[in-house]
mmCIF file of C-alpha atoms in Angstrom:
data_model
loop_
_atom_site.group_PDB
_atom_site.id
_atom_site.type_symbol
_atom_site.label_atom_id
_atom_site.label_comp_id
_atom_site.label_asym_id
_atom_site.label_seq_id
_atom_site.Cartn_x
_atom_site.Cartn_y
_atom_site.Cartn_z
ATOM 1 C CA UNK Z 1 48.112 57.268 47.190
ATOM 2 C CA UNK Z 2 44.919 58.161 49.019
ATOM 3 C CA UNK Z 3 41.828 57.193 47.011
ATOM 4 C CA UNK Z 4 39.306 59.449 48.787
ATOM 5 C CA UNK Z 5 40.779 62.283 50.783
ATOM 6 C CA UNK Z 6 38.955 64.823 52.877
ATOM 7 C CA UNK Z 7 40.159 67.855 54.763
ATOM 8 C CA UNK Z 8 40.261 68.857 57.491
ATOM 9 C CA UNK Z 9 40.334 65.713 59.619
ATOM 10 C CA UNK Z 10 39.355 67.669 62.725
ATOM 11 C CA UNK Z 11 37.347 70.859 62.932
ATOM 12 C CA UNK Z 12 36.415 72.641 66.169
ATOM 13 C CA UNK Z 13 34.320 75.773 65.872
ATOM 14 C CA UNK Z 14 31.787 77.945 67.613
ATOM 15 C CA UNK Z 15 28.034 77.875 67.126
ATOM 16 C CA UNK Z 16 26.883 80.181 64.366
ATOM 17 C CA UNK Z 17 30.073 79.954 62.322
ATOM 18 C CA UNK Z 18 30.286 78.818 58.685
ATOM 19 C CA UNK Z 19 32.696 76.027 57.745
ATOM 20 C CA UNK Z 20 33.611 73.866 54.765
ATOM 21 C CA UNK Z 21 34.885 70.324 54.357
ATOM 22 C CA UNK Z 22 36.616 69.376 51.136
ATOM 23 C CA UNK Z 23 36.674 65.996 49.429
ATOM 24 C CA UNK Z 24 38.608 64.692 46.462
ATOM 25 C CA UNK Z 25 38.729 61.238 44.874
ATOM 26 C CA UNK Z 26 41.336 60.007 42.417
ATOM 27 C CA UNK Z 27 39.543 56.780 41.491
ATOM 28 C CA UNK Z 28 37.799 58.111 38.399
ATOM 29 C CA UNK Z 29 34.393 57.421 39.946
ATOM 30 C CA UNK Z 30 31.314 59.184 38.671
ATOM 31 C CA UNK Z 31 29.332 59.359 41.922
ATOM 32 C CA UNK Z 32 30.251 60.995 45.209
ATOM 33 C CA UNK Z 33 28.450 61.139 48.539
ATOM 34 C CA UNK Z 34 28.405 62.802 51.915
ATOM 35 C CA UNK Z 35 27.428 60.719 54.928
ATOM 36 C CA UNK Z 36 27.014 61.838 58.537
ATOM 37 C CA UNK Z 37 27.933 59.495 61.398
ATOM 38 C CA UNK Z 38 26.526 60.550 64.752
ATOM 39 C CA UNK Z 39 27.609 59.589 68.243
ATOM 40 C CA UNK Z 40 25.596 56.364 68.021
ATOM 41 C CA UNK Z 41 27.621 55.393 64.949
ATOM 42 C CA UNK Z 42 24.691 55.501 62.526
ATOM 43 C CA UNK Z 43 25.848 56.389 59.022
ATOM 44 C CA UNK Z 44 23.200 58.504 57.295
ATOM 45 C CA UNK Z 45 23.378 59.628 53.711
ATOM 46 C CA UNK Z 46 23.119 63.361 53.178
ATOM 47 C CA UNK Z 47 23.832 63.959 49.502
ATOM 48 C CA UNK Z 48 24.734 62.046 46.371
ATOM 49 C CA UNK Z 49 26.181 63.601 43.227
ATOM 50 C CA UNK Z 50 26.518 61.866 39.881
ATOM 51 C CA UNK Z 51 28.693 63.595 37.299
ATOM 52 C CA UNK Z 52 28.422 66.871 39.209
ATOM 53 C CA UNK Z 53 24.635 66.726 39.427
ATOM 54 C CA UNK Z 54 22.679 66.305 42.648
ATOM 55 C CA UNK Z 55 20.933 62.935 42.721
ATOM 56 C CA UNK Z 56 19.986 62.450 46.362
ATOM 57 C CA UNK Z 57 19.266 65.098 48.933
ATOM 58 C CA UNK Z 58 17.970 63.548 52.097
ATOM 59 C CA UNK Z 59 16.183 65.621 54.721
ATOM 60 C CA UNK Z 60 19.134 67.832 55.401
ATOM 61 C CA UNK Z 61 18.726 71.450 56.561
ATOM 62 C CA UNK Z 62 19.290 74.169 53.978
ATOM 63 C CA UNK Z 63 22.309 75.229 56.012
ATOM 64 C CA UNK Z 64 24.158 72.336 54.366
ATOM 65 C CA UNK Z 65 25.134 73.039 50.784
ATOM 66 C CA UNK Z 66 27.191 70.612 48.719
ATOM 67 C CA UNK Z 67 29.195 71.868 45.780
ATOM 68 C CA UNK Z 68 30.744 69.725 43.069
ATOM 69 C CA UNK Z 69 33.107 71.753 40.848
ATOM 70 C CA UNK Z 70 34.030 68.617 38.903
ATOM 71 C CA UNK Z 71 33.552 64.838 39.073
ATOM 72 C CA UNK Z 72 36.542 64.384 41.363
ATOM 73 C CA UNK Z 73 35.493 66.885 44.027
ATOM 74 C CA UNK Z 74 32.513 67.239 46.329
ATOM 75 C CA UNK Z 75 32.743 69.884 49.019
ATOM 76 C CA UNK Z 76 30.354 70.444 51.905
ATOM 77 C CA UNK Z 77 29.650 73.925 53.202
ATOM 78 C CA UNK Z 78 27.744 74.382 56.438
ATOM 79 C CA UNK Z 79 26.244 77.723 57.449
ATOM 80 C CA UNK Z 80 25.237 78.843 60.934
ATOM 81 C CA UNK Z 81 26.600 75.781 62.684
ATOM 82 C CA UNK Z 82 24.535 74.289 65.510
ATOM 83 C CA UNK Z 83 25.478 71.999 68.389
ATOM 84 C CA UNK Z 84 23.604 69.131 66.742
ATOM 85 C CA UNK Z 85 25.868 69.334 63.707
ATOM 86 C CA UNK Z 86 28.680 67.810 65.757
ATOM 87 C CA UNK Z 87 29.454 64.467 64.107
ATOM 88 C CA UNK Z 88 31.917 62.745 61.814
ATOM 89 C CA UNK Z 89 31.277 63.536 58.162
ATOM 90 C CA UNK Z 90 32.380 60.982 55.597
ATOM 91 C CA UNK Z 91 32.887 61.538 51.924
ATOM 92 C CA UNK Z 92 32.601 58.507 49.657
ATOM 93 C CA UNK Z 93 32.679 57.662 45.983
ATOM 94 C CA UNK Z 94 31.533 54.817 43.765
ATOM 95 C CA UNK Z 95 31.379 53.766 40.159
ATOM 96 C CA UNK Z 96 27.845 53.403 38.880
ATOM 97 C CA UNK Z 97 28.640 52.035 35.433
ATOM 98 C CA UNK Z 98 29.636 48.450 34.653
ATOM 99 C CA UNK Z 99 26.295 46.666 34.887
ATOM 100 C CA UNK Z 100 26.011 43.528 36.993
ATOM 101 C CA UNK Z 101 29.780 43.244 37.300
ATOM 102 C CA UNK Z 102 29.787 46.387 39.395
ATOM 103 C CA UNK Z 103 29.658 45.663 43.112
ATOM 104 C CA UNK Z 104 28.577 49.214 43.807
ATOM 105 C CA UNK Z 105 30.966 49.397 46.724
ATOM 106 C CA UNK Z 106 31.592 52.726 48.312
ATOM 107 C CA UNK Z 107 35.104 53.977 48.929
ATOM 108 C CA UNK Z 108 35.156 56.169 52.008
ATOM 109 C CA UNK Z 109 37.485 58.889 53.134
ATOM 110 C CA UNK Z 110 38.911 58.900 56.641
ATOM 111 C CA UNK Z 111 36.232 61.219 57.952
ATOM 112 C CA UNK Z 112 36.147 64.783 59.238
ATOM 113 C CA UNK Z 113 35.234 65.135 62.898
ATOM 114 C CA UNK Z 114 33.288 68.348 63.428
ATOM 115 C CA UNK Z 115 32.829 69.637 66.971
ATOM 116 C CA UNK Z 116 30.566 72.626 67.498
ATOM 117 C CA UNK Z 117 30.975 74.391 70.841
ATOM 118 C CA UNK M 1 8.981 52.456 57.995
ATOM 119 C CA UNK M 2 12.193 51.019 56.599
ATOM 120 C CA UNK M 3 14.633 49.667 59.145
ATOM 121 C CA UNK M 4 18.002 47.949 59.130
ATOM 122 C CA UNK M 5 18.821 46.409 62.475
ATOM 123 C CA UNK M 6 22.105 45.105 63.762
ATOM 124 C CA UNK M 7 22.829 44.074 67.317
ATOM 125 C CA UNK M 8 24.052 47.222 69.028
ATOM 126 C CA UNK M 9 25.690 45.221 71.808
ATOM 127 C CA UNK M 10 29.306 44.231 71.282
ATOM 128 C CA UNK M 11 30.031 40.633 70.405
ATOM 129 C CA UNK M 12 32.908 39.172 72.411
ATOM 130 C CA UNK M 13 34.415 35.907 71.273
ATOM 131 C CA UNK M 14 37.574 33.906 71.810
ATOM 132 C CA UNK M 15 40.286 33.754 69.173
ATOM 133 C CA UNK M 16 39.812 30.811 66.824
ATOM 134 C CA UNK M 17 36.040 30.703 67.191
ATOM 135 C CA UNK M 18 33.537 31.663 64.507
ATOM 136 C CA UNK M 19 31.930 35.085 64.855
ATOM 137 C CA UNK M 20 28.388 35.449 63.533
ATOM 138 C CA UNK M 21 26.827 38.873 63.065
ATOM 139 C CA UNK M 22 23.207 39.490 62.116
ATOM 140 C CA UNK M 23 21.558 42.071 59.907
ATOM 141 C CA UNK M 24 17.752 42.201 59.799
ATOM 142 C CA UNK M 25 15.703 44.525 57.659
ATOM 143 C CA UNK M 26 12.067 45.490 57.250
ATOM 144 C CA UNK M 27 10.149 47.177 54.445
ATOM 145 C CA UNK M 28 13.017 46.826 51.989
ATOM 146 C CA UNK M 29 13.291 44.950 48.742
ATOM 147 C CA UNK M 30 17.049 45.162 48.401
ATOM 148 C CA UNK M 31 18.764 44.464 45.129
ATOM 149 C CA UNK M 32 22.056 44.102 47.004
ATOM 150 C CA UNK M 33 23.342 43.772 50.513
ATOM 151 C CA UNK M 34 26.871 44.782 51.425
ATOM 152 C CA UNK M 35 29.060 44.342 54.479
ATOM 153 C CA UNK M 36 31.680 46.863 55.560
ATOM 154 C CA UNK M 37 34.305 46.941 58.266
ATOM 155 C CA UNK M 38 35.014 50.115 60.226
ATOM 156 C CA UNK M 39 37.988 50.584 62.541
ATOM 157 C CA UNK M 40 38.011 53.389 65.151
ATOM 158 C CA UNK M 41 38.776 56.750 63.581
ATOM 159 C CA UNK M 42 38.653 55.333 60.054
ATOM 160 C CA UNK M 43 36.151 55.199 57.237
ATOM 161 C CA UNK M 44 34.218 52.008 56.454
ATOM 162 C CA UNK M 45 35.906 49.544 54.114
ATOM 163 C CA UNK M 46 33.939 47.300 51.764
ATOM 164 C CA UNK M 47 34.165 43.549 52.424
ATOM 165 C CA UNK M 48 31.513 41.636 50.511
ATOM 166 C CA UNK M 49 28.438 42.077 48.373
ATOM 167 C CA UNK M 50 25.619 39.581 47.997
ATOM 168 C CA UNK M 51 22.804 39.975 45.502
ATOM 169 C CA UNK M 52 19.136 39.175 46.047
ATOM 170 C CA UNK M 53 19.348 36.002 43.933
ATOM 171 C CA UNK M 54 22.379 34.651 45.846
ATOM 172 C CA UNK M 55 22.115 32.574 48.999
ATOM 173 C CA UNK M 56 25.737 32.620 50.072
ATOM 174 C CA UNK M 57 29.023 34.331 49.251
ATOM 175 C CA UNK M 58 32.502 33.509 50.531
ATOM 176 C CA UNK M 59 35.786 35.361 50.623
ATOM 177 C CA UNK M 60 38.701 33.767 52.482
ATOM 178 C CA UNK M 61 37.539 33.462 56.134
ATOM 179 C CA UNK M 62 34.381 35.459 55.505
ATOM 180 C CA UNK M 63 30.977 34.063 54.612
ATOM 181 C CA UNK M 64 27.765 35.990 54.035
ATOM 182 C CA UNK M 65 24.272 34.519 53.692
ATOM 183 C CA UNK M 66 21.188 36.309 52.454
ATOM 184 C CA UNK M 67 17.662 35.093 53.184
ATOM 185 C CA UNK M 68 15.130 37.356 51.484
ATOM 186 C CA UNK M 69 12.254 35.407 53.062
ATOM 187 C CA UNK M 70 13.520 35.979 56.602
ATOM 188 C CA UNK M 71 14.803 39.419 55.535
ATOM 189 C CA UNK M 72 18.105 38.623 57.147
ATOM 190 C CA UNK M 73 21.795 38.420 56.345
ATOM 191 C CA UNK M 74 24.352 36.597 58.458
ATOM 192 C CA UNK M 75 28.035 37.505 58.389
ATOM 193 C CA UNK M 76 30.478 34.865 59.576
ATOM 194 C CA UNK M 77 34.177 35.135 60.322
ATOM 195 C CA UNK M 78 35.764 31.715 60.808
ATOM 196 C CA UNK M 79 38.972 31.152 62.793
ATOM 197 C CA UNK M 80 38.638 34.667 64.182
ATOM 198 C CA UNK M 81 41.730 36.649 65.133
ATOM 199 C CA UNK M 82 42.237 39.687 67.390
ATOM 200 C CA UNK M 83 42.904 41.672 64.193
ATOM 201 C CA UNK M 84 39.278 41.021 63.190
ATOM 202 C CA UNK M 85 38.135 43.261 66.063
ATOM 203 C CA UNK M 86 36.216 46.145 64.514
ATOM 204 C CA UNK M 87 32.693 47.370 63.868
ATOM 205 C CA UNK M 88 30.888 45.612 61.032
ATOM 206 C CA UNK M 89 28.178 47.417 59.115
ATOM 207 C CA UNK M 90 25.598 45.995 56.765
ATOM 208 C CA UNK M 91 24.129 48.149 54.035
ATOM 209 C CA UNK M 92 21.219 47.688 51.682
ATOM 210 C CA UNK M 93 21.090 48.884 48.115
ATOM 211 C CA UNK M 94 17.510 49.156 46.966
ATOM 212 C CA UNK M 95 16.024 49.657 43.532
ATOM 213 C CA UNK M 96 16.612 53.394 43.870
ATOM 214 C CA UNK M 97 20.334 52.630 44.043
ATOM 215 C CA UNK M 98 20.662 54.262 47.436
ATOM 216 C CA UNK M 99 22.881 52.587 50.012
ATOM 217 C CA UNK M 100 21.519 52.720 53.567
ATOM 218 C CA UNK M 101 23.557 51.459 56.529
ATOM 219 C CA UNK M 102 22.657 49.626 59.699
ATOM 220 C CA UNK M 103 24.007 50.820 63.040
ATOM 221 C CA UNK M 104 26.830 48.277 63.056
ATOM 222 C CA UNK M 105 27.933 45.625 65.533
ATOM 223 C CA UNK M 106 31.236 45.852 67.341
ATOM 224 C CA UNK M 107 33.218 42.612 67.388
ATOM 225 C CA UNK M 108 35.905 41.991 69.997
ATOM 226 C CA UNK M 109 38.113 38.922 69.499
ATOM 227 C CA UNK M 110 40.098 38.060 72.608
ATOM 228 C CA UNK M 111 43.444 36.259 72.381
#
């Protein structure tokens, strides 16, 4: 049973196209995230949603629009793709309740490698 | 500006030795520090958490230290094995509850 699953795993597309990456978690977590990992392996947070509400929106272009239909899903839609959008996008989830007993660990999906040509 | 620095050069060690990885940070007052392991083509996997009031945390062959004065965490793997070869990422959780990652250090354990 996959805890955090994202699709597709690979995505190759042309500049200017619009694409979506889907993410689902079956852990019952209340917070979900999108991270971008570039070619230098830096993991940068893009968005954080808690109970379907946007909590964190880092300096991400408006072309990126997250959508959370329910607590278990956080999808990422990207408009007008650019070469610089090529990266691996990771979805993650965590539980924010539980007080000091909560380690706050993130559970990551396997990543979606986006290549823009 | 806030920075989390890990040695970008790969660390090569012989099987059985202790691997020590470093995570330095500036302009943070982290409530937590976490370490993750990432294998090629996979997502990061949580290993250990250490809180600001803890000096050391152990889990099997892993040991993490946290020095808030030096603004540094050390991650040790004792009796290293080739299967420990991976990239190790440190991450800071600040008062805003946001988790920010360092660039990771790749560890290669040779048999």
